[in-house]
PDB file of C-alpha atoms in Angstrom:
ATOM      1  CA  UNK A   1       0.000   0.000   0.000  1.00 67.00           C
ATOM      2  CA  UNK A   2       2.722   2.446   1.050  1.00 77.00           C
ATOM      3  CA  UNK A   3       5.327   1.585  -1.713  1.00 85.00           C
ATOM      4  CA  UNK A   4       2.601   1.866  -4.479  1.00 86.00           C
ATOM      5  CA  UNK A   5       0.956   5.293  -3.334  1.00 84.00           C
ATOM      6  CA  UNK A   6       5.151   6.819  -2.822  1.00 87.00           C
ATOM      7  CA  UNK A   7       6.221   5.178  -6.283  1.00 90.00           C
ATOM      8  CA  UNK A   8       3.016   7.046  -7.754  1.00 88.00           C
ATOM      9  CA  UNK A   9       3.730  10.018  -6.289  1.00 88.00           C
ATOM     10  CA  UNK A  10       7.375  10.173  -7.619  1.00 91.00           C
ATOM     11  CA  UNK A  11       6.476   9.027 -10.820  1.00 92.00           C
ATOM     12  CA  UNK A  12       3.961  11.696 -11.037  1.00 91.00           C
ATOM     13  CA  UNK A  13       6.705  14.388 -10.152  1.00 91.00           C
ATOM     14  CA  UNK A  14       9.351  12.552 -12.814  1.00 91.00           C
ATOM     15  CA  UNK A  15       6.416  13.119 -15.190  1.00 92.00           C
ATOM     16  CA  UNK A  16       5.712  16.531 -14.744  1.00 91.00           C
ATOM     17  CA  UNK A  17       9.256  17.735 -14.703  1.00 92.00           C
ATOM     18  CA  UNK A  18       9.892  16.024 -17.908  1.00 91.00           C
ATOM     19  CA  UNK A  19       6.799  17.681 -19.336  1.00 92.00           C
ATOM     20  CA  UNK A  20       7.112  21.169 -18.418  1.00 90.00           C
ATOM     21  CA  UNK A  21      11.023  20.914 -19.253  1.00 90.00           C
ATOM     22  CA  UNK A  22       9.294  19.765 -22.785  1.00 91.00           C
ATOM     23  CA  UNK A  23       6.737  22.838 -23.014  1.00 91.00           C
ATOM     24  CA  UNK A  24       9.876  24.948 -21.823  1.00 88.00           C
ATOM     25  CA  UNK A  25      11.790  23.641 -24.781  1.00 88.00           C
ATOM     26  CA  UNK A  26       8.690  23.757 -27.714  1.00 88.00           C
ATOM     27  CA  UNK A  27       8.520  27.752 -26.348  1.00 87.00           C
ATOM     28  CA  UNK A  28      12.443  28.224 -26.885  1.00 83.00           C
ATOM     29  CA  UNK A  29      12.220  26.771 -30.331  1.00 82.00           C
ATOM     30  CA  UNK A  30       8.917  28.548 -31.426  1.00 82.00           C
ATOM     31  CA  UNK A  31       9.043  31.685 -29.795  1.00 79.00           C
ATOM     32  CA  UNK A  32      12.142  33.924 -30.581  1.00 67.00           C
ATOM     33  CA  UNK A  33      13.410  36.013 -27.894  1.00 62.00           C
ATOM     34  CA  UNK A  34      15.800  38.820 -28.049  1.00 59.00           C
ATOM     35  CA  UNK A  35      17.489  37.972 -24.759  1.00 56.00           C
ATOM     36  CA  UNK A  36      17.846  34.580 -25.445  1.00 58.00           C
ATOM     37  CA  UNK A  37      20.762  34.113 -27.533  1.00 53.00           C
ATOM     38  CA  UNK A  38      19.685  30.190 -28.481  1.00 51.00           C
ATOM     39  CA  UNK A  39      18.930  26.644 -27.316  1.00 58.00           C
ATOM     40  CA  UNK A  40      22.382  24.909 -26.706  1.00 60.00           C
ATOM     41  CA  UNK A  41      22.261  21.065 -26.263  1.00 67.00           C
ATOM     42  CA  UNK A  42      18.171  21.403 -27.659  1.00 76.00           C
ATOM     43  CA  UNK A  43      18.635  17.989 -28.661  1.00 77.00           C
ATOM     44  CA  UNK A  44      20.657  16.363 -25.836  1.00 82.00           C
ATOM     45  CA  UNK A  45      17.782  17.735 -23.346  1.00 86.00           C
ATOM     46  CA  UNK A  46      14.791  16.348 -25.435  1.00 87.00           C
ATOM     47  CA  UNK A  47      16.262  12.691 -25.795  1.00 87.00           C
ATOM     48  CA  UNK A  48      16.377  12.845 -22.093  1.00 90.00           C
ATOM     49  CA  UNK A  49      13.387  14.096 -21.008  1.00 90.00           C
ATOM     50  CA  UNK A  50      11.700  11.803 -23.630  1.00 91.00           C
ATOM     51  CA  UNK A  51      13.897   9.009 -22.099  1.00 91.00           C
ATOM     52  CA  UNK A  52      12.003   9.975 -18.966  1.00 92.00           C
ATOM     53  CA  UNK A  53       8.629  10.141 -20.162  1.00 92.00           C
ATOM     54  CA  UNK A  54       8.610   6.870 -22.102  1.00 93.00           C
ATOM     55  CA  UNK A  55       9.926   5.321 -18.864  1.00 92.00           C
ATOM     56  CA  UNK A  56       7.600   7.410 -16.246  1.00 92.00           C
ATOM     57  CA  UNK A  57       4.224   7.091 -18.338  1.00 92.00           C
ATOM     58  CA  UNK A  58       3.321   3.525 -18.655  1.00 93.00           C
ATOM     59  CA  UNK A  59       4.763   2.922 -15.237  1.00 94.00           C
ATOM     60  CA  UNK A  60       2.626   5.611 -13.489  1.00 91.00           C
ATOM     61  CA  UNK A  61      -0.238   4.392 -15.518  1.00 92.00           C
ATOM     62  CA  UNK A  62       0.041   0.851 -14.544  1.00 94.00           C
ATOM     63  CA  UNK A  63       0.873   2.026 -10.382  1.00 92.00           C
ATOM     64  CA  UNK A  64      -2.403   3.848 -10.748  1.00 89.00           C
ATOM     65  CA  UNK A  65      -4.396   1.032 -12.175  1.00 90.00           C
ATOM     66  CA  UNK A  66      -3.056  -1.115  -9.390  1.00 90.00           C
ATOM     67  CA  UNK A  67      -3.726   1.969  -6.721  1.00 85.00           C
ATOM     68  CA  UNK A  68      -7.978   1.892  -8.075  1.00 84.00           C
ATOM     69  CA  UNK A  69      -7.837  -1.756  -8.108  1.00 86.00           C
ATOM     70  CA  UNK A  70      -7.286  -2.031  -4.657  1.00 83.00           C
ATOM     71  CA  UNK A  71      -9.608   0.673  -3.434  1.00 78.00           C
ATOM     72  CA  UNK A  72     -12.111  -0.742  -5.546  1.00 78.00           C
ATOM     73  CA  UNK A  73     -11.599  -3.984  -3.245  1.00 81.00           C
ATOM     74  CA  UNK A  74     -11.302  -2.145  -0.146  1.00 78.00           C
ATOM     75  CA  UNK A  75     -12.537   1.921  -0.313  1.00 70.00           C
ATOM     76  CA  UNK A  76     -10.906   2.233   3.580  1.00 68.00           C
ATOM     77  CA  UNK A  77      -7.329   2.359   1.595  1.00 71.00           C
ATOM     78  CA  UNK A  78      -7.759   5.945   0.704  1.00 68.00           C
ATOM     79  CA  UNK A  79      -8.058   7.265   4.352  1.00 67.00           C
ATOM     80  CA  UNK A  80      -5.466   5.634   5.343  1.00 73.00           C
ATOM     81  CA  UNK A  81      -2.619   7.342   7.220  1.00 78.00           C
ATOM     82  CA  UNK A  82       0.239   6.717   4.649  1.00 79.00           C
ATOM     83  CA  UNK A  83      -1.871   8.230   1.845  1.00 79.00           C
ATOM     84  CA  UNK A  84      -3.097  11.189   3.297  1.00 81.00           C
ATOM     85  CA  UNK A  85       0.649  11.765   4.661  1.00 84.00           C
ATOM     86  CA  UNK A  86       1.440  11.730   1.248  1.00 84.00           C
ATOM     87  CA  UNK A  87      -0.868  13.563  -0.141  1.00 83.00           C
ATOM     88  CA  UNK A  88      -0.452  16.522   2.922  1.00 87.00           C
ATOM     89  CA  UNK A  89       3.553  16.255   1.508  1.00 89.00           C
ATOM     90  CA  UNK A  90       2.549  16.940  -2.418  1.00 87.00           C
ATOM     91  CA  UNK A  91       0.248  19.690  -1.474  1.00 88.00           C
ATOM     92  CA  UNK A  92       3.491  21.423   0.214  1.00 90.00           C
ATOM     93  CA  UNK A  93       5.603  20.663  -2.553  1.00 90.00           C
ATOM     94  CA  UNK A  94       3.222  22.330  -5.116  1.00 89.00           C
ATOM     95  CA  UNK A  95       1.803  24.874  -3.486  1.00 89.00           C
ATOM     96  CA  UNK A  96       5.608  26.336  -2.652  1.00 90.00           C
ATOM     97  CA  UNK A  97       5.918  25.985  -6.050  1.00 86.00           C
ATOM     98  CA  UNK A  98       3.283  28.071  -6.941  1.00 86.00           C
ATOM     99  CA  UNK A  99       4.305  30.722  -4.840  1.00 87.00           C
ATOM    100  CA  UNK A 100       8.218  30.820  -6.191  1.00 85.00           C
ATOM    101  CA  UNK A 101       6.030  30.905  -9.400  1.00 79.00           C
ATOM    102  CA  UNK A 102       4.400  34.205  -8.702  1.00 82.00           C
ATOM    103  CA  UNK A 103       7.750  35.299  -7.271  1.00 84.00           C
ATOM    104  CA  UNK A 104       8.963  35.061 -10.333  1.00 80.00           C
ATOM    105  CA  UNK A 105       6.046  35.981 -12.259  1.00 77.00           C
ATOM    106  CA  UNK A 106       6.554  39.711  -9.733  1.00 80.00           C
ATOM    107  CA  UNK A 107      10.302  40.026  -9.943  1.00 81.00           C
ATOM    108  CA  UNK A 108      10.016  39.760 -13.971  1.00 75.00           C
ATOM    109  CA  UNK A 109       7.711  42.276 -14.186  1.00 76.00           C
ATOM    110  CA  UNK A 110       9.849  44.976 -11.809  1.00 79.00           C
ATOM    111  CA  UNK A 111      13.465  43.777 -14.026  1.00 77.00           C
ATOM    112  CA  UNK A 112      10.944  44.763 -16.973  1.00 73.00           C
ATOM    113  CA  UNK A 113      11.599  41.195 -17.971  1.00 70.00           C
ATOM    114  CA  UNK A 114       7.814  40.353 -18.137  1.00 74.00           C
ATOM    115  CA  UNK A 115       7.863  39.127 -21.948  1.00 81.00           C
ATOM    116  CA  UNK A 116       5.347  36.433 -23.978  1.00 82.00           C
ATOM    117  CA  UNK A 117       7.968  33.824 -23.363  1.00 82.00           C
ATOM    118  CA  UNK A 118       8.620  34.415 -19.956  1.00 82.00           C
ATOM    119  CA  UNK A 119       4.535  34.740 -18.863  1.00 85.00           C
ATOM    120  CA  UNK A 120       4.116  31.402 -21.175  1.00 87.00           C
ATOM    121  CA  UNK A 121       6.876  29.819 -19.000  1.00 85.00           C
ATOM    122  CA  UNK A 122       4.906  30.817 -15.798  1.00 86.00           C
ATOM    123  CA  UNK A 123       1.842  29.790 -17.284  1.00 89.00           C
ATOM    124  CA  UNK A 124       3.083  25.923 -17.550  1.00 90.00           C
ATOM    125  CA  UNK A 125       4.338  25.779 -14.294  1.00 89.00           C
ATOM    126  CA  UNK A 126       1.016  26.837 -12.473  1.00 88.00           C
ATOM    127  CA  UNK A 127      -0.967  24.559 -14.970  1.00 91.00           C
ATOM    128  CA  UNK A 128       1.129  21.650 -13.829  1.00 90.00           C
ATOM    129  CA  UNK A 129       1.541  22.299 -10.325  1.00 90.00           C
ATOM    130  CA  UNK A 130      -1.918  23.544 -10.256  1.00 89.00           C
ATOM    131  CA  UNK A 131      -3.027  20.618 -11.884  1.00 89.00           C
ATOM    132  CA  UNK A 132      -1.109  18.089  -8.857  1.00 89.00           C
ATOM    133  CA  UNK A 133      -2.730  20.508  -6.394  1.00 89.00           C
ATOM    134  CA  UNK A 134      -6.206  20.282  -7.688  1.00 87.00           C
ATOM    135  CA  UNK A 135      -5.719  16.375  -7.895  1.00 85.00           C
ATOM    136  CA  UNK A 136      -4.562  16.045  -4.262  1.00 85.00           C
ATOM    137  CA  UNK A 137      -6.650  18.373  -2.616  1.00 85.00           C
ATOM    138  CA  UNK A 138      -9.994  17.122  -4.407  1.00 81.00           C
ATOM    139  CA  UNK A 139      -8.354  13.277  -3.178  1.00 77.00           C
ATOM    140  CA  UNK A 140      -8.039  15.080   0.518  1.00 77.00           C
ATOM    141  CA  UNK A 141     -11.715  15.994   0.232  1.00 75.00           C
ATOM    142  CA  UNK A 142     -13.466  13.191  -1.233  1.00 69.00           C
ATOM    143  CA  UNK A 143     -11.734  11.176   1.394  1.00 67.00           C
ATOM    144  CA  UNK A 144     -12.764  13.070   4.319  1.00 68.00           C
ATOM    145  CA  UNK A 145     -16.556  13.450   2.819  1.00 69.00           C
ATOM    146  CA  UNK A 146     -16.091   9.245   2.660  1.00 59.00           C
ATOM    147  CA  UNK A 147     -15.103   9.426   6.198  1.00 59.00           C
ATOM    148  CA  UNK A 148     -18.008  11.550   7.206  1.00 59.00           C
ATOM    149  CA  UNK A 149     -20.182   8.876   4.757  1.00 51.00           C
ATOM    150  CA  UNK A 150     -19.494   5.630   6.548  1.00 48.00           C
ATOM    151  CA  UNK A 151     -20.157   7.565  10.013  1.00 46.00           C
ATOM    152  CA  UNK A 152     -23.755   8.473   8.546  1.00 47.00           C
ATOM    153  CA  UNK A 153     -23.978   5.248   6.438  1.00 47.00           C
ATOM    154  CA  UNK A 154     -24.815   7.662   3.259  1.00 44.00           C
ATOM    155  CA  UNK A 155     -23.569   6.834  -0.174  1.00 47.00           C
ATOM    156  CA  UNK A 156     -20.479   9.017  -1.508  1.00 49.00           C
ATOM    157  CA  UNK A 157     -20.380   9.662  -5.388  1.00 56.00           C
ATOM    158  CA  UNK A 158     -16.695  10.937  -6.656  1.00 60.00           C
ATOM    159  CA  UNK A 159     -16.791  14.055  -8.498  1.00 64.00           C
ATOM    160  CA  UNK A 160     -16.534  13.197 -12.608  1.00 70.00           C
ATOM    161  CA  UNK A 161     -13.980  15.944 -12.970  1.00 73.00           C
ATOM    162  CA  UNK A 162     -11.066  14.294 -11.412  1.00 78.00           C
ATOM    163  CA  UNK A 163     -10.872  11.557 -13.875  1.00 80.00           C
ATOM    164  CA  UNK A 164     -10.866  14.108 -16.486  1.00 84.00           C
ATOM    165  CA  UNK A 165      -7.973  15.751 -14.952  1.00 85.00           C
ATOM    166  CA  UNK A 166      -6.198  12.883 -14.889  1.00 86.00           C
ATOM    167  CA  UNK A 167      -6.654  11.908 -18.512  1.00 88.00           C
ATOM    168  CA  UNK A 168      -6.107  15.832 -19.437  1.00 90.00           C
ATOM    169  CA  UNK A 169      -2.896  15.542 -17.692  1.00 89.00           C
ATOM    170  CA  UNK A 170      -2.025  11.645 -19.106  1.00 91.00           C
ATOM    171  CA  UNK A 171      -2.947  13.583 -23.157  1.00 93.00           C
ATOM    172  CA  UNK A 172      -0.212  16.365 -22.444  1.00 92.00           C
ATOM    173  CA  UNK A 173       2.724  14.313 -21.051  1.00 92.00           C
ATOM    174  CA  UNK A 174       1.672  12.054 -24.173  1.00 92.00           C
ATOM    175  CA  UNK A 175       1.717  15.092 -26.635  1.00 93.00           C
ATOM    176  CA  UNK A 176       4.995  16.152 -24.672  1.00 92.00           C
ATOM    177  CA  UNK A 177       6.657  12.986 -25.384  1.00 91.00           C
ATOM    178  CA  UNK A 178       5.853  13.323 -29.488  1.00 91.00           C
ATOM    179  CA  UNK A 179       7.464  17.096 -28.992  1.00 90.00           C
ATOM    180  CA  UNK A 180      10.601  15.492 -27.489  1.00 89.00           C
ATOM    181  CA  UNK A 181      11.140  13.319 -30.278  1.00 87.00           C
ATOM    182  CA  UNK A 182      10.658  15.619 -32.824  1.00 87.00           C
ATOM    183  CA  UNK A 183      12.956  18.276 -31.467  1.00 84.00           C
ATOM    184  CA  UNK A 184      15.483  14.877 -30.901  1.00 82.00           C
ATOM    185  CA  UNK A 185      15.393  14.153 -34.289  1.00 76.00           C
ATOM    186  CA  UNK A 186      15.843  10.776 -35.675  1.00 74.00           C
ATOM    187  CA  UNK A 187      17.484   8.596 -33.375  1.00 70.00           C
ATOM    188  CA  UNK A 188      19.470   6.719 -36.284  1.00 68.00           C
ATOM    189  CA  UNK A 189      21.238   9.693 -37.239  1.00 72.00           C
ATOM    190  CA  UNK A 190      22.638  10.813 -33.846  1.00 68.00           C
ATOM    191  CA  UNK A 191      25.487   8.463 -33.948  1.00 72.00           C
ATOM    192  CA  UNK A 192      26.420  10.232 -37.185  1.00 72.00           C
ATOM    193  CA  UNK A 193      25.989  13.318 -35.746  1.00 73.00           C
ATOM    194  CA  UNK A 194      28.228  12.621 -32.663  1.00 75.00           C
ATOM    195  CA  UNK A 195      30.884  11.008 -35.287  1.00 77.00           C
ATOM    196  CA  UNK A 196      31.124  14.042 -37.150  1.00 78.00           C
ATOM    197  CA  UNK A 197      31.483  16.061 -33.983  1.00 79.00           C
ATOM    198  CA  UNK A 198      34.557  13.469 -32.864  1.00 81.00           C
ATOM    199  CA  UNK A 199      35.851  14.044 -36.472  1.00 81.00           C
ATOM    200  CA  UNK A 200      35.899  18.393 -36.059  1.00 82.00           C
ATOM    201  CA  UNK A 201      37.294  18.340 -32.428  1.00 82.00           C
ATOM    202  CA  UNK A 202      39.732  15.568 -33.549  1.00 81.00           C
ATOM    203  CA  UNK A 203      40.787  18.255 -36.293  1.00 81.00           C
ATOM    204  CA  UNK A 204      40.542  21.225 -34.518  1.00 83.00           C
ATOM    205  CA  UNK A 205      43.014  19.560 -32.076  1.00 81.00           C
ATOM    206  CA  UNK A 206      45.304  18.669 -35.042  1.00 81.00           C
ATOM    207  CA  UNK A 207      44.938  22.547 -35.953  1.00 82.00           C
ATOM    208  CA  UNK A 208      46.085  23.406 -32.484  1.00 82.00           C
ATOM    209  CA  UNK A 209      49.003  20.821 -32.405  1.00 81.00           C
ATOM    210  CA  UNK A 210      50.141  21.959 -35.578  1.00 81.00           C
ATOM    211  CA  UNK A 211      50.357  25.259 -34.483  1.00 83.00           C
ATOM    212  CA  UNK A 212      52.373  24.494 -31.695  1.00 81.00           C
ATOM    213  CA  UNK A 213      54.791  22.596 -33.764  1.00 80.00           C
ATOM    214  CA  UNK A 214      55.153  25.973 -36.333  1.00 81.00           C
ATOM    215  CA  UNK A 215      55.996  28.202 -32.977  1.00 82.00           C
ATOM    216  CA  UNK A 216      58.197  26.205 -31.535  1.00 80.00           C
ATOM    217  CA  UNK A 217      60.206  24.853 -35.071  1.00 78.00           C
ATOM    218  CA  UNK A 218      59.185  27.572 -37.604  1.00 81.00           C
ATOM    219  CA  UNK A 219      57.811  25.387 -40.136  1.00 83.00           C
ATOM    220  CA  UNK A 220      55.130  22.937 -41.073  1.00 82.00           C
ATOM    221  CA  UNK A 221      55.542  19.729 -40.103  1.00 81.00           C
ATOM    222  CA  UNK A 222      56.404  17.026 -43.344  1.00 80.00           C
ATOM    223  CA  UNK A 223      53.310  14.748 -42.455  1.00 79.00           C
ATOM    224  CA  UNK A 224      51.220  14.450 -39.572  1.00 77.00           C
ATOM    225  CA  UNK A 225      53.050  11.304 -37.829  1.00 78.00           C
ATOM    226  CA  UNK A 226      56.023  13.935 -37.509  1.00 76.00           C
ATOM    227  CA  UNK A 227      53.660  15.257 -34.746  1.00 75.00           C
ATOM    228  CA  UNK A 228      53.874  12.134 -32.468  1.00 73.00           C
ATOM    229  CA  UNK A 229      57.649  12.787 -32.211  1.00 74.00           C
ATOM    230  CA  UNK A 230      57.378  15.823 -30.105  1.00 71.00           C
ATOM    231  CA  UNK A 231      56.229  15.778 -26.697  1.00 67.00           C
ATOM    232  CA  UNK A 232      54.169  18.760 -26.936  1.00 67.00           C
ATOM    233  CA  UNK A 233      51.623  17.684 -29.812  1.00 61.00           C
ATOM    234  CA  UNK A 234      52.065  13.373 -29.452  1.00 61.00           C
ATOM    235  CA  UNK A 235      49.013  12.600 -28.233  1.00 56.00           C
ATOM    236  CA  UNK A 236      46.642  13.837 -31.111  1.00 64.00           C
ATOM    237  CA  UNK A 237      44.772  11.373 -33.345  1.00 74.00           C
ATOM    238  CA  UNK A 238      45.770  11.684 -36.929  1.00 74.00           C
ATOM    239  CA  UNK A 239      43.531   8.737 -37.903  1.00 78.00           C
ATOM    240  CA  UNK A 240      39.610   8.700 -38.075  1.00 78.00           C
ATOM    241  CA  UNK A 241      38.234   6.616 -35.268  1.00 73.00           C
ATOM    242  CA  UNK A 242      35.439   4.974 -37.040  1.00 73.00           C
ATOM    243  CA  UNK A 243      37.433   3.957 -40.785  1.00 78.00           C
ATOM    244  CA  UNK A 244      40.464   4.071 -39.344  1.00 76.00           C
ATOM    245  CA  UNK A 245      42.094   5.945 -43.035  1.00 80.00           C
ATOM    246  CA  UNK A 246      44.211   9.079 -41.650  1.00 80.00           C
ATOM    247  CA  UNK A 247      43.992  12.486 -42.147  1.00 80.00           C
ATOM    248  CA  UNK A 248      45.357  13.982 -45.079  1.00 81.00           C
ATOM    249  CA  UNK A 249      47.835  16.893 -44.404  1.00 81.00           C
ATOM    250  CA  UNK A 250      49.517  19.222 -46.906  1.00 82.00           C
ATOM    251  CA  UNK A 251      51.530  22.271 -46.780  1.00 80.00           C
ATOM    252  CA  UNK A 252      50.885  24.680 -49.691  1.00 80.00           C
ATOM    253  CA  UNK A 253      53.337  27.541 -48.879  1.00 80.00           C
ATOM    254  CA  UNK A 254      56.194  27.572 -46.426  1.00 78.00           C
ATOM    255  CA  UNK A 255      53.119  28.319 -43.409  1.00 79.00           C
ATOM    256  CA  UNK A 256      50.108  27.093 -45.377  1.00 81.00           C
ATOM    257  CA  UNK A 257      48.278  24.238 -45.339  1.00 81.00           C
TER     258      UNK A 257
END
């Protein structure tokens, strides 16, 4: 009962970092700010937060099919101790949130900072933390009105909204997840990519080491294995690391290349 209702709970905040840091990212990339001077590492952050969500989602989902399977069976799980504890403890966490929110949301508007991109920001986290609140608090109050029930022996109907919530919220995580892999890119050309980067810092080093070598002999060196003979530029791979064929070097003029 206790591990089931925590694992929820901290799949449900894996979840919603992974979607607002998703929103944050779709606002970056559609919405051009002057103050931002660009998205560094757009990809890298998508392929994990998607990593996350593909991970989080069906687990969550399954947790909380197990969770309303056994308060189907026995309704007296949802007032007990452990899950109004943790419930109590998300209401905190979300409710500070929203506060540092509005913070924010103040101190942006006195630094004249208050721009489309920044209110859109401040707009997902309230939704989402909003969202948790509304979902625990409405949780809180059914139980306590099912409390109240059993004392009076009256029947207790759950309000039809909080499913909704939850499927609003399961639809956006999901549409959050598509996002992240299109703003990944295709996953079969990322070792490429990350080749071709090893390939230009592999000959941006050579450009360095070379360098080195014209300061301290004044000239070019003949070939590129001449630079393995000098302690100062030995280290530097002259070969690609995937086909293994070297790098071609030439010197045009006496300090071309």
């Amino acid at each position: 009962e206790a591990f089931l209702h925590l694992l929820a709970m901290l799949l449900l905040y894996m979840t919603a970092f992974a979607t607002g840091a998703v929103l944050f990212l779709v606002i970056d990339v559609f919405l051009s700010d002057p103050t931002n001077r660009g998205i560094f590492g757009a990809d890298r952050m998508a392929r994990f937060h998607a990593a996350i969500l593909m991970a989080s989602l069906p687990v969550l989902a399954l947790v909380r099919w197990a969770i309303n399977r056994d308060i189907i069976r026995n309704p007296a799980i949802r007032i007990a101790p452990v899950v109004r504890t943790l419930s109590y403890i998300t209401l905190l966490i979300t409710s500070l949130i929203m506060v540092c929110d509005m913070v924010a949301v103040l101190l942006g508007f006195l630094n004249g900072d208050l721009t489309l991109t920044f209110i859109l920001k401040s707009s997902v986290v309230v939704l989402l933390a909003g969202g948790i609140f509304l979902w625990y608090i409405s949780g809180l109050h059914f139980e306590e009105t099912l409390s109240e029930g059993k004392q009076q022996d009256a029947p207790v109907q759950e309000s039809l909204w909080r499913p909704r919530l939850s499927v609003a919220g399961f639809f956006t995580a999901s549409v959050c997840l598509v996002f992240s892999l299109w703003i990944a890119g295709n996953p079969v050309n990322q070792r490429l990519i990350r080749l071709d980067s090893q390939r230009v810092a592999n000959l941006r080093s050579l450009q360095s080491a070379i360098e080195r070598f014209y300061k301290k002999e004044t000239r070019l060196p003949k070939n590129l294995e001449e630079l393995k003979t000098f302690p100062d530029t030995y280290d530097y791979e002259i070969t690609d690391a995937v086909t293994g064929a070297p790098y071609f070097f030439s010197s045009t003029t006496k300090t071309d290349y």
